[in-house]
PDB file of C-alpha atoms and ligand atoms in Angstrom:
ATOM      1  CA  ALA D   3       3.895 -10.909  -8.354  1.00  0.00           C
ATOM      2  CA  LYS D   4       5.647 -10.541 -11.660  1.00  0.00           C
ATOM      3  CA  PRO D   5       9.437 -10.242 -11.182  1.00  0.00           C
ATOM      4  CA  GLY D   6      10.797  -6.760 -11.544  1.00  0.00           C
ATOM      5  CA  THR D   7       9.263  -4.780  -8.686  1.00  0.00           C
ATOM      6  CA  GLU D   8      12.573  -5.221  -6.854  1.00  0.00           C
ATOM      7  CA  HIS D   9      13.915  -2.607  -9.287  1.00  0.00           C
ATOM      8  CA  GLY D  10      11.225  -0.114  -8.265  1.00  0.00           C
ATOM      9  CA  PRO D  11      13.257   1.753  -5.643  1.00  0.00           C
ATOM     10  CA  ASP D  12      16.260   2.242  -7.928  1.00  0.00           C
ATOM     11  CA  ALA D  13      14.028   3.422 -10.783  1.00  0.00           C
ATOM     12  CA  LEU D  14      12.600   6.076  -8.454  1.00  0.00           C
ATOM     13  CA  ARG D  15      16.047   7.063  -7.198  1.00  0.00           C
ATOM     14  CA  GLU D  16      17.304   7.318 -10.790  1.00  0.00           C
ATOM     15  CA  GLY D  17      14.215   9.404 -11.580  1.00  0.00           C
ATOM     16  CA  GLY D  18      15.482  12.019  -9.115  1.00  0.00           C
ATOM     17  CA  LEU D  19      13.451  11.169  -6.000  1.00  0.00           C
ATOM     18  CA  ILE D  20      15.974  12.385  -3.411  1.00  0.00           C
ATOM     19  CA  LYS D  21      16.641  15.683  -5.239  1.00  0.00           C
ATOM     20  CA  LYS D  22      12.912  16.346  -5.590  1.00  0.00           C
ATOM     21  CA  LEU D  23      12.285  15.739  -1.884  1.00  0.00           C
ATOM     22  CA  MET D  24      15.263  17.911  -0.892  1.00  0.00           C
ATOM     23  CA  GLY D  25      13.861  20.553  -3.253  1.00  0.00           C
ATOM     24  CA  LEU D  26      10.831  20.650  -0.956  1.00  0.00           C
ATOM     25  CA  GLY D  27      13.159  21.716   1.848  1.00  0.00           C
ATOM     26  CA  LEU D  28      12.991  18.342   3.565  1.00  0.00           C
ATOM     27  CA  ASP D  29      15.736  16.667   5.578  1.00  0.00           C
ATOM     28  CA  VAL D  30      15.900  13.473   3.510  1.00  0.00           C
ATOM     29  CA  HIS D  31      17.673  10.310   4.615  1.00  0.00           C
ATOM     30  CA  ASP D  32      17.895   7.309   2.270  1.00  0.00           C
ATOM     31  CA  TYR D  33      17.986   4.247   4.550  1.00  0.00           C
ATOM     32  CA  GLY D  34      18.938   2.048   1.598  1.00  0.00           C
ATOM     33  CA  ASP D  35      17.357  -1.215   0.481  1.00  0.00           C
ATOM     34  CA  VAL D  36      15.745  -3.656   2.897  1.00  0.00           C
ATOM     35  CA  GLY D  37      17.418  -7.047   3.044  1.00  0.00           C
ATOM     36  CA  THR D  38      15.183  -9.567   1.317  1.00  0.00           C
ATOM     37  CA  PRO D  39      17.157 -12.809   1.148  1.00  0.00           C
ATOM     38  CA  SER D  40      15.302 -15.239  -1.087  1.00  0.00           C
ATOM     39  CA  HIS D  41      15.013 -18.851  -0.044  1.00  0.00           C
ATOM     40  CA  GLU D  42      15.310 -21.919  -2.209  1.00  0.00           C
ATOM     41  CA  ASP D  43      12.368 -24.403  -2.215  1.00  0.00           C
ATOM     42  CA  ASP D  44      10.211 -21.533  -0.995  1.00  0.00           C
ATOM     43  CA  HIS D  45       6.751 -22.981  -1.028  1.00  0.00           C
ATOM     44  CA  HIS D  46       4.129 -23.927   1.550  1.00  0.00           C
ATOM     45  CA  PHE D  47       3.524 -27.629   2.286  1.00  0.00           C
ATOM     46  CA  ASP D  48      -0.140 -27.533   1.379  1.00  0.00           C
ATOM     47  CA  LEU D  49      -1.320 -23.984   0.709  1.00  0.00           C
ATOM     48  CA  PRO D  50      -1.154 -22.424  -2.767  1.00  0.00           C
ATOM     49  CA  VAL D  51       0.879 -19.471  -1.465  1.00  0.00           C
ATOM     50  CA  LYS D  52       3.907 -18.414  -3.509  1.00  0.00           C
ATOM     51  CA  ASN D  53       7.336 -17.778  -1.890  1.00  0.00           C
ATOM     52  CA  PRO D  54       5.976 -17.305   1.647  1.00  0.00           C
ATOM     53  CA  LYS D  55       9.402 -17.537   3.320  1.00  0.00           C
ATOM     54  CA  HIS D  56      10.757 -14.740   1.129  1.00  0.00           C
ATOM     55  CA  VAL D  57       7.771 -12.534   1.955  1.00  0.00           C
ATOM     56  CA  ALA D  58       8.015 -13.380   5.661  1.00  0.00           C
ATOM     57  CA  THR D  59      11.714 -12.493   5.880  1.00  0.00           C
ATOM     58  CA  ALA D  60      11.240  -9.307   3.902  1.00  0.00           C
ATOM     59  CA  SER D  61       8.220  -8.330   6.006  1.00  0.00           C
ATOM     60  CA  GLU D  62      10.160  -8.741   9.252  1.00  0.00           C
ATOM     61  CA  ASN D  63      13.013  -6.613   7.911  1.00  0.00           C
ATOM     62  CA  ILE D  64      10.645  -3.952   6.556  1.00  0.00           C
ATOM     63  CA  ALA D  65       8.764  -3.791   9.871  1.00  0.00           C
ATOM     64  CA  ALA D  66      12.009  -3.245  11.799  1.00  0.00           C
ATOM     65  CA  ASP D  67      13.170  -0.495   9.423  1.00  0.00           C
ATOM     66  CA  VAL D  68       9.806   1.299   9.301  1.00  0.00           C
ATOM     67  CA  TYR D  69       9.568   1.159  13.116  1.00  0.00           C
ATOM     68  CA  ASN D  70      13.042   2.679  13.489  1.00  0.00           C
ATOM     69  CA  VAL D  71      12.402   5.459  10.975  1.00  0.00           C
ATOM     70  CA  ILE D  72       9.129   6.484  12.640  1.00  0.00           C
ATOM     71  CA  LYS D  73      10.564   6.143  16.163  1.00  0.00           C
ATOM     72  CA  SER D  74      13.309   8.551  15.106  1.00  0.00           C
ATOM     73  CA  GLY D  75      10.602  11.156  14.486  1.00  0.00           C
ATOM     74  CA  ARG D  76      10.703  10.969  10.708  1.00  0.00           C
ATOM     75  CA  THR D  77       7.926  10.329   8.221  1.00  0.00           C
ATOM     76  CA  CYS D  78       8.651   6.995   6.543  1.00  0.00           C
ATOM     77  CA  LEU D  79       8.524   6.556   2.769  1.00  0.00           C
ATOM     78  CA  ALA D  80       8.571   2.847   1.912  1.00  0.00           C
ATOM     79  CA  LEU D  81       9.254   2.015  -1.734  1.00  0.00           C
ATOM     80  CA  GLY D  82       8.148  -1.326  -3.242  1.00  0.00           C
ATOM     81  CA  GLY D  83       8.367  -3.850  -4.336  1.00  0.00           C
ATOM     82  CA  ASP D  84       4.996  -5.471  -4.742  1.00  0.00           C
ATOM     83  CA  HIS D  85       2.199  -4.728  -2.300  1.00  0.00           C
ATOM     84  CA  SER D  86       3.113  -7.558   0.069  1.00  0.00           C
ATOM     85  CA  MET D  87       5.553  -4.912   1.358  1.00  0.00           C
ATOM     86  CA  ALA D  88       2.620  -3.430   3.269  1.00  0.00           C
ATOM     87  CA  ILE D  89       2.578  -6.411   5.633  1.00  0.00           C
ATOM     88  CA  GLY D  90       5.858  -5.186   7.101  1.00  0.00           C
ATOM     89  CA  SER D  91       5.320  -1.467   6.672  1.00  0.00           C
ATOM     90  CA  ILE D  92       1.897  -1.415   8.360  1.00  0.00           C
ATOM     91  CA  PHE D  93       3.020  -3.765  11.131  1.00  0.00           C
ATOM     92  CA  GLY D  94       6.155  -1.701  11.737  1.00  0.00           C
ATOM     93  CA  HIS D  95       4.091   1.501  11.733  1.00  0.00           C
ATOM     94  CA  SER D  96       1.642   0.017  14.252  1.00  0.00           C
ATOM     95  CA  LEU D  97       4.497  -0.851  16.642  1.00  0.00           C
ATOM     96  CA  ALA D  98       5.458   2.817  16.681  1.00  0.00           C
ATOM     97  CA  GLU D  99       1.939   4.278  16.418  1.00  0.00           C
ATOM     98  CA  PRO D 100      -0.673   1.726  17.494  1.00  0.00           C
ATOM     99  CA  GLU D 101      -3.541   4.163  16.823  1.00  0.00           C
ATOM    100  CA  HIS D 102      -2.787   4.787  13.166  1.00  0.00           C
ATOM    101  CA  VAL D 103      -5.394   4.442  10.421  1.00  0.00           C
ATOM    102  CA  VAL D 104      -4.860   3.119   6.887  1.00  0.00           C
ATOM    103  CA  VAL D 105      -5.882   4.730   3.598  1.00  0.00           C
ATOM    104  CA  TRP D 106      -5.440   2.008   0.954  1.00  0.00           C
ATOM    105  CA  VAL D 107      -5.359   3.506  -2.555  1.00  0.00           C
ATOM    106  CA  ASP D 108      -5.491   0.676  -5.082  1.00  0.00           C
ATOM    107  CA  ALA D 109      -7.436  -0.861  -7.970  1.00  0.00           C
ATOM    108  CA  HIS D 110      -7.488  -4.009  -5.825  1.00  0.00           C
ATOM    109  CA  ALA D 111      -8.524  -4.811  -2.249  1.00  0.00           C
ATOM    110  CA  ASP D 112      -5.411  -6.926  -1.422  1.00  0.00           C
ATOM    111  CA  ILE D 113      -7.322  -8.717   1.332  1.00  0.00           C
ATOM    112  CA  ASN D 114      -7.457 -12.291   0.044  1.00  0.00           C
ATOM    113  CA  THR D 115      -6.576 -14.904   2.656  1.00  0.00           C
ATOM    114  CA  PRO D 116      -4.203 -17.718   1.621  1.00  0.00           C
ATOM    115  CA  LEU D 117      -7.355 -19.771   1.033  1.00  0.00           C
ATOM    116  CA  THR D 118      -9.498 -17.236  -0.842  1.00  0.00           C
ATOM    117  CA  SER D 119      -6.685 -16.236  -3.221  1.00  0.00           C
ATOM    118  CA  SER D 120      -6.996 -17.724  -6.697  1.00  0.00           C
ATOM    119  CA  SER D 121      -3.463 -16.672  -7.664  1.00  0.00           C
ATOM    120  CA  GLY D 122      -1.490 -17.535  -4.518  1.00  0.00           C
ATOM    121  CA  ASN D 123       0.364 -14.256  -5.021  1.00  0.00           C
ATOM    122  CA  MET D 124       0.961 -12.600  -1.672  1.00  0.00           C
ATOM    123  CA  HIS D 125       0.624  -9.094  -3.108  1.00  0.00           C
ATOM    124  CA  GLY D 126      -3.111  -9.839  -3.121  1.00  0.00           C
ATOM    125  CA  MET D 127      -3.165 -10.785   0.584  1.00  0.00           C
ATOM    126  CA  PRO D 128      -1.342  -8.212   2.759  1.00  0.00           C
ATOM    127  CA  LEU D 129      -4.340  -6.830   4.646  1.00  0.00           C
ATOM    128  CA  SER D 130      -5.597 -10.302   5.556  1.00  0.00           C
ATOM    129  CA  PHE D 131      -2.512 -10.787   7.773  1.00  0.00           C
ATOM    130  CA  LEU D 132      -3.103  -7.518   9.611  1.00  0.00           C
ATOM    131  CA  VAL D 133      -6.859  -7.363  10.265  1.00  0.00           C
ATOM    132  CA  LYS D 134      -7.828  -8.681  13.710  1.00  0.00           C
ATOM    133  CA  GLU D 135     -11.310  -9.803  12.690  1.00  0.00           C
ATOM    134  CA  LEU D 136      -9.909 -12.113   9.993  1.00  0.00           C
ATOM    135  CA  GLN D 137      -7.425 -14.005  12.145  1.00  0.00           C
ATOM    136  CA  PRO D 138      -9.684 -17.007  12.843  1.00  0.00           C
ATOM    137  CA  TYR D 139      -9.700 -17.579   9.051  1.00  0.00           C
ATOM    138  CA  ILE D 140      -6.012 -17.095   8.338  1.00  0.00           C
ATOM    139  CA  SER D 141      -3.844 -20.176   7.996  1.00  0.00           C
ATOM    140  CA  LYS D 142      -0.736 -19.734  10.118  1.00  0.00           C
ATOM    141  CA  LEU D 143       2.168 -19.508   7.675  1.00  0.00           C
ATOM    142  CA  PRO D 144       5.666 -20.397   8.976  1.00  0.00           C
ATOM    143  CA  GLY D 145       7.762 -17.257   9.348  1.00  0.00           C
ATOM    144  CA  PHE D 146       4.833 -14.943   9.988  1.00  0.00           C
ATOM    145  CA  GLU D 147       4.676 -15.659  13.734  1.00  0.00           C
ATOM    146  CA  PHE D 148       6.149 -12.187  14.439  1.00  0.00           C
ATOM    147  CA  ILE D 149       3.032 -10.438  13.123  1.00  0.00           C
ATOM    148  CA  LYS D 150       0.390  -9.411  15.676  1.00  0.00           C
ATOM    149  CA  PRO D 151      -2.778  -8.376  13.839  1.00  0.00           C
ATOM    150  CA  CYS D 152      -2.780  -4.619  14.350  1.00  0.00           C
ATOM    151  CA  LEU D 153      -5.766  -3.255  12.420  1.00  0.00           C
ATOM    152  CA  SER D 154      -9.507  -3.354  12.937  1.00  0.00           C
ATOM    153  CA  ALA D 155     -11.790  -3.144   9.909  1.00  0.00           C
ATOM    154  CA  LYS D 156     -12.855   0.324  11.079  1.00  0.00           C
ATOM    155  CA  ASN D 157      -9.270   1.580  10.747  1.00  0.00           C
ATOM    156  CA  ILE D 158      -9.180   0.987   6.966  1.00  0.00           C
ATOM    157  CA  ALA D 159     -10.632   2.917   4.042  1.00  0.00           C
ATOM    158  CA  TYR D 160     -10.181   1.981   0.375  1.00  0.00           C
ATOM    159  CA  ILE D 161     -10.022   4.480  -2.486  1.00  0.00           C
ATOM    160  CA  GLY D 162      -9.911   3.489  -6.166  1.00  0.00           C
ATOM    161  CA  LEU D 163     -11.200  -0.116  -6.092  1.00  0.00           C
ATOM    162  CA  ARG D 164     -12.285  -1.506  -9.458  1.00  0.00           C
ATOM    163  CA  ASP D 165     -11.098  -5.139  -9.509  1.00  0.00           C
ATOM    164  CA  VAL D 166     -12.173  -6.955  -6.346  1.00  0.00           C
ATOM    165  CA  ASP D 167     -12.395 -10.757  -6.116  1.00  0.00           C
ATOM    166  CA  PRO D 168     -15.616 -12.442  -4.877  1.00  0.00           C
ATOM    167  CA  GLY D 169     -13.931 -13.644  -1.676  1.00  0.00           C
ATOM    168  CA  GLU D 170     -12.648 -10.140  -1.006  1.00  0.00           C
ATOM    169  CA  ARG D 171     -16.096  -8.645  -1.591  1.00  0.00           C
ATOM    170  CA  TYR D 172     -17.509 -11.021   0.986  1.00  0.00           C
ATOM    171  CA  ILE D 173     -14.816 -10.034   3.506  1.00  0.00           C
ATOM    172  CA  ILE D 174     -15.292  -6.293   2.854  1.00  0.00           C
ATOM    173  CA  GLU D 175     -19.064  -6.544   3.283  1.00  0.00           C
ATOM    174  CA  LYS D 176     -18.900  -8.908   6.279  1.00  0.00           C
ATOM    175  CA  LEU D 177     -16.389  -6.705   8.112  1.00  0.00           C
ATOM    176  CA  GLY D 178     -18.027  -3.491   6.919  1.00  0.00           C
ATOM    177  CA  ILE D 179     -14.765  -2.062   5.591  1.00  0.00           C
ATOM    178  CA  GLN D 180     -15.331   1.438   4.203  1.00  0.00           C
ATOM    179  CA  SER D 181     -14.587   1.395   0.521  1.00  0.00           C
ATOM    180  CA  PHE D 182     -14.746   4.162  -2.071  1.00  0.00           C
ATOM    181  CA  SER D 183     -14.501   2.404  -5.410  1.00  0.00           C
ATOM    182  CA  MET D 184     -14.074   4.179  -8.716  1.00  0.00           C
ATOM    183  CA  SER D 185     -17.899   4.321  -8.829  1.00  0.00           C
ATOM    184  CA  GLU D 186     -17.912   6.495  -5.699  1.00  0.00           C
ATOM    185  CA  VAL D 187     -15.064   8.586  -7.072  1.00  0.00           C
ATOM    186  CA  ASP D 188     -17.122   9.178 -10.236  1.00  0.00           C
ATOM    187  CA  ARG D 189     -20.391   9.697  -8.356  1.00  0.00           C
ATOM    188  CA  HIS D 190     -19.179  11.999  -5.566  1.00  0.00           C
ATOM    189  CA  GLY D 191     -15.862  13.353  -6.834  1.00  0.00           C
ATOM    190  CA  ILE D 192     -12.494  12.933  -5.153  1.00  0.00           C
ATOM    191  CA  LYS D 193     -13.004  15.820  -2.706  1.00  0.00           C
ATOM    192  CA  ASP D 194     -16.067  14.201  -1.128  1.00  0.00           C
ATOM    193  CA  VAL D 195     -14.427  10.762  -1.163  1.00  0.00           C
ATOM    194  CA  VAL D 196     -11.342  11.974   0.724  1.00  0.00           C
ATOM    195  CA  GLU D 197     -13.516  13.967   3.145  1.00  0.00           C
ATOM    196  CA  LYS D 198     -15.798  10.986   3.785  1.00  0.00           C
ATOM    197  CA  ALA D 199     -12.865   8.596   4.177  1.00  0.00           C
ATOM    198  CA  MET D 200     -11.042  10.793   6.678  1.00  0.00           C
ATOM    199  CA  HIS D 201     -14.209  11.658   8.608  1.00  0.00           C
ATOM    200  CA  TYR D 202     -14.971   7.948   8.862  1.00  0.00           C
ATOM    201  CA  LEU D 203     -11.471   6.898   9.892  1.00  0.00           C
ATOM    202  CA  ASP D 204     -10.660   9.755  12.233  1.00  0.00           C
ATOM    203  CA  PRO D 205     -13.522  12.191  12.939  1.00  0.00           C
ATOM    204  CA  GLU D 206     -11.507  13.997  15.640  1.00  0.00           C
ATOM    205  CA  GLY D 207      -8.586  14.447  13.258  1.00  0.00           C
ATOM    206  CA  VAL D 208      -5.971  13.159  15.697  1.00  0.00           C
ATOM    207  CA  LYS D 209      -4.733   9.801  14.404  1.00  0.00           C
ATOM    208  CA  PRO D 210      -1.506   9.119  12.507  1.00  0.00           C
ATOM    209  CA  ILE D 211      -2.160   8.144   8.895  1.00  0.00           C
ATOM    210  CA  HIS D 212      -0.654   5.282   6.878  1.00  0.00           C
ATOM    211  CA  LEU D 213      -1.117   5.810   3.138  1.00  0.00           C
ATOM    212  CA  SER D 214      -0.552   2.606   1.185  1.00  0.00           C
ATOM    213  CA  PHE D 215      -0.535   3.747  -2.446  1.00  0.00           C
ATOM    214  CA  ASP D 216      -0.494   1.051  -5.140  1.00  0.00           C
ATOM    215  CA  ILE D 217       0.602   2.742  -8.367  1.00  0.00           C
ATOM    216  CA  ASP D 218      -2.021   0.655 -10.214  1.00  0.00           C
ATOM    217  CA  ALA D 219      -4.677   2.796  -8.515  1.00  0.00           C
ATOM    218  CA  LEU D 220      -3.801   5.327 -11.210  1.00  0.00           C
ATOM    219  CA  ASP D 221      -5.133   4.859 -14.706  1.00  0.00           C
ATOM    220  CA  PRO D 222      -2.890   2.479 -16.733  1.00  0.00           C
ATOM    221  CA  SER D 223      -2.174   5.388 -19.117  1.00  0.00           C
ATOM    222  CA  LEU D 224      -0.333   6.972 -16.146  1.00  0.00           C
ATOM    223  CA  ALA D 225       1.250   3.800 -14.732  1.00  0.00           C
ATOM    224  CA  PRO D 226       1.736   1.261 -17.525  1.00  0.00           C
ATOM    225  CA  SER D 227       4.756  -0.403 -15.858  1.00  0.00           C
ATOM    226  CA  THR D 228       2.871  -2.327 -13.211  1.00  0.00           C
ATOM    227  CA  GLY D 229       1.902  -5.970 -12.846  1.00  0.00           C
ATOM    228  CA  THR D 230      -1.904  -5.857 -12.650  1.00  0.00           C
ATOM    229  CA  PRO D 231      -3.157  -2.790 -14.553  1.00  0.00           C
ATOM    230  CA  VAL D 232      -6.942  -2.182 -14.612  1.00  0.00           C
ATOM    231  CA  PRO D 233      -8.531   0.366 -16.977  1.00  0.00           C
ATOM    232  CA  GLY D 234     -10.506   3.315 -15.599  1.00  0.00           C
ATOM    233  CA  GLY D 235      -8.178   4.421 -12.833  1.00  0.00           C
ATOM    234  CA  LEU D 236      -7.518   7.624 -10.917  1.00  0.00           C
ATOM    235  CA  SER D 237      -6.226  10.637 -12.789  1.00  0.00           C
ATOM    236  CA  ILE D 238      -2.939  12.149 -11.667  1.00  0.00           C
ATOM    237  CA  ARG D 239      -5.029  15.107 -10.404  1.00  0.00           C
ATOM    238  CA  GLU D 240      -7.105  12.796  -8.217  1.00  0.00           C
ATOM    239  CA  GLY D 241      -3.983  11.001  -7.003  1.00  0.00           C
ATOM    240  CA  ASN D 242      -2.236  14.268  -6.208  1.00  0.00           C
ATOM    241  CA  TYR D 243      -5.353  15.587  -4.459  1.00  0.00           C
ATOM    242  CA  ILE D 244      -5.526  12.564  -2.120  1.00  0.00           C
ATOM    243  CA  CYS D 245      -1.870  13.080  -1.200  1.00  0.00           C
ATOM    244  CA  GLU D 246      -2.149  16.861  -0.733  1.00  0.00           C
ATOM    245  CA  GLU D 247      -5.140  16.427   1.600  1.00  0.00           C
ATOM    246  CA  LEU D 248      -3.501  13.714   3.698  1.00  0.00           C
ATOM    247  CA  ALA D 249      -0.246  15.687   3.852  1.00  0.00           C
ATOM    248  CA  ALA D 250      -2.165  18.802   4.930  1.00  0.00           C
ATOM    249  CA  THR D 251      -3.312  17.007   8.114  1.00  0.00           C
ATOM    250  CA  GLY D 252       0.307  16.989   9.284  1.00  0.00           C
ATOM    251  CA  ARG D 253      -0.318  13.439  10.514  1.00  0.00           C
ATOM    252  CA  LEU D 254       0.839  11.464   7.466  1.00  0.00           C
ATOM    253  CA  THR D 255       3.399   9.188   9.153  1.00  0.00           C
ATOM    254  CA  CYS D 256       4.081   6.389   6.675  1.00  0.00           C
ATOM    255  CA  VAL D 257       3.679   6.221   2.898  1.00  0.00           C
ATOM    256  CA  ASP D 258       4.009   3.042   0.805  1.00  0.00           C
ATOM    257  CA  ILE D 259       4.506   3.295  -2.945  1.00  0.00           C
ATOM    258  CA  ALA D 260       3.905  -0.209  -4.301  1.00  0.00           C
ATOM    259  CA  GLU D 261       3.942  -2.093  -7.592  1.00  0.00           C
ATOM    260  CA  VAL D 262       6.229   0.101  -9.708  1.00  0.00           C
ATOM    261  CA  ASN D 263       7.736  -2.518 -12.033  1.00  0.00           C
ATOM    262  CA  PRO D 264      10.373  -1.148 -14.430  1.00  0.00           C
ATOM    263  CA  SER D 265      10.719  -4.588 -16.064  1.00  0.00           C
ATOM    264  CA  LEU D 266       7.291  -4.162 -17.643  1.00  0.00           C
ATOM    265  CA  GLY D 267       6.613  -2.059 -20.732  1.00  0.00           C
ATOM    266  CA  ASN D 268       9.137  -0.049 -22.730  1.00  0.00           C
ATOM    267  CA  GLU D 269      11.401   2.865 -21.819  1.00  0.00           C
ATOM    268  CA  ARG D 270       8.572   5.358 -22.301  1.00  0.00           C
ATOM    269  CA  ASP D 271       6.231   3.305 -20.119  1.00  0.00           C
ATOM    270  CA  ASN D 272       8.886   3.237 -17.389  1.00  0.00           C
ATOM    271  CA  LEU D 273       9.381   7.008 -17.604  1.00  0.00           C
ATOM    272  CA  ILE D 274       5.645   7.702 -17.428  1.00  0.00           C
ATOM    273  CA  THR D 275       5.214   5.343 -14.466  1.00  0.00           C
ATOM    274  CA  VAL D 276       8.205   6.686 -12.541  1.00  0.00           C
ATOM    275  CA  ASN D 277       7.122  10.289 -13.125  1.00  0.00           C
ATOM    276  CA  SER D 278       3.606   9.496 -11.876  1.00  0.00           C
ATOM    277  CA  ALA D 279       5.032   7.828  -8.774  1.00  0.00           C
ATOM    278  CA  LEU D 280       7.351  10.817  -8.151  1.00  0.00           C
ATOM    279  CA  SER D 281       4.384  13.162  -8.475  1.00  0.00           C
ATOM    280  CA  ILE D 282       2.388  11.116  -5.945  1.00  0.00           C
ATOM    281  CA  ILE D 283       5.346  11.080  -3.546  1.00  0.00           C
ATOM    282  CA  THR D 284       6.131  14.807  -3.750  1.00  0.00           C
ATOM    283  CA  HIS D 285       2.475  15.643  -3.053  1.00  0.00           C
ATOM    284  CA  CYS D 286       2.659  13.470   0.091  1.00  0.00           C
ATOM    285  CA  PHE D 287       5.641  15.451   1.340  1.00  0.00           C
ATOM    286  CA  GLY D 288       4.543  19.043   0.970  1.00  0.00           C
ATOM    287  CA  GLY D 289       4.461  19.550  -2.774  1.00  0.00           C
ATOM    288  CA  ARG D 290       1.284  21.445  -3.732  1.00  0.00           C
ATOM    289  CA  ARG D 291       0.046  22.321  -7.170  1.00  0.00           C
ATOM    290  CA  GLN D 292      -0.381  25.971  -6.216  1.00  0.00           C
ATOM    291  CA  GLY D 293       3.318  25.857  -5.283  1.00  0.00           C
TER     292      GLY D 293
HETATM  293  N1  X7A L  28      -6.827  -9.984  -6.503  1.00  0.00           N
HETATM  294  C1  X7A L  28      -5.746 -10.410  -7.343  1.00  0.00           C
HETATM  295  C2  X7A L  28      -4.826  -9.279  -7.704  1.00  0.00           C
HETATM  296  C3  X7A L  28      -4.010  -8.765  -6.613  1.00  0.00           C
HETATM  297  C4  X7A L  28      -3.281  -7.499  -7.034  1.00  0.00           C
HETATM  298  C5  X7A L  28      -2.264  -7.090  -6.044  1.00  0.00           C
HETATM  299  B1  X7A L  28      -1.869  -5.547  -6.098  1.00  0.00           B
HETATM  300  O1  X7A L  28      -3.022  -4.776  -5.750  1.00  0.00           O
HETATM  301  O2  X7A L  28      -0.867  -5.314  -5.140  1.00  0.00           O
HETATM  302  O3  X7A L  28      -1.443  -5.201  -7.412  1.00  0.00           O
HETATM  303  C6  X7A L  28      -6.278 -10.828  -8.716  1.00  0.00           C
HETATM  304  C7  X7A L  28      -6.848 -12.153  -8.832  1.00  0.00           C
HETATM  305  N2  X7A L  28      -7.633 -12.228 -10.075  1.00  0.00           N
HETATM  306  C8  X7A L  28      -8.566 -13.343  -9.987  1.00  0.00           C
HETATM  307  C9  X7A L  28      -9.398 -13.457 -11.233  1.00  0.00           C
HETATM  308  C10 X7A L  28      -8.534 -13.567 -12.467  1.00  0.00           C
HETATM  309  C11 X7A L  28      -7.529 -12.429 -12.544  1.00  0.00           C
HETATM  310  C12 X7A L  28      -6.750 -12.326 -11.264  1.00  0.00           C
HETATM  311  C13 X7A L  28      -5.007 -11.536  -6.647  1.00  0.00           C
HETATM  312  O4  X7A L  28      -4.103 -12.100  -7.242  1.00  0.00           O
HETATM  313  O5  X7A L  28      -5.355 -11.819  -5.491  1.00  0.00           O
HETATM  314 MN1   MN L  29       2.103  -7.395  -7.811  1.00  0.00          MN
HETATM  315 MN1   MN L  30      -2.039  -3.468  -4.202  1.00  0.00          MN
HETATM  316 MN1   MN L  31      -3.311  -3.154  -7.200  1.00  0.00          MN
END
């Protein structure tokens, strides 16, 4: 929600993203930045939702691009931008692969509806626009008509939650969304959490996977340049492990990296955050710690 995430993609490019991916022997194509024209007087007539038209336009453009990348047989890496980017990336992914499941790695649940959100920031709402069971409770926002809810609660698993709003907790419990908070990560360890999540989402091991990775899932010491840091996050080892395991399925089809905000913190904070994000990305695309 804080300005600055629009510089995320360039910070990752400047950090050597393309070279690192090519170093993994991958055929890398940079599709460039998604058009996100901002609108003046961008507010909703009576809902406390911030810049909905901007998010709607961006989401439609993201969905089209993600769909095209996946339809061309490539794995899509979508760089944010705040986490509202997942509205478009998950919708676009579902147009290409309707059966995909979602692993949402985040300190936050990002499933507030426009009415349960206390901030009005759309980065806290993306999943609410996509989950079929929630549609009766979602106010129709102008510009979002293109979205067909494409996920059922059973297609989502959270890893890393540690700052969930009361309204979100109600939704998660009511819909029975599988969630592995930092308590579960501490109690069971990351290996069990990833195993449990994947067995729950896709016991036959056949479905395409959408990993939506919010950099604030990592501990703030690893990702200080982000808008809503929450202490007690994932270690880089845990983050890398999640990515290695999902990559090892061979079915990781779309990866979001959200909430890298180079405008926050100092140079060192930016470097630390970008390097953590690059580490997460390379471990999604074949990088393994044993080489
Ligand atoms: N749930 C929050 C944070 C959303 C973070 C988005 B993410 O995950 O993409 O970074 C927080 C609302 N919270 C309410 C109590 C006071 C502090 C803010 C919201 O604004 O909805
Ligand atoms: Mn944000
Ligand atoms: Mn998020
Ligand atoms: Mn978050």
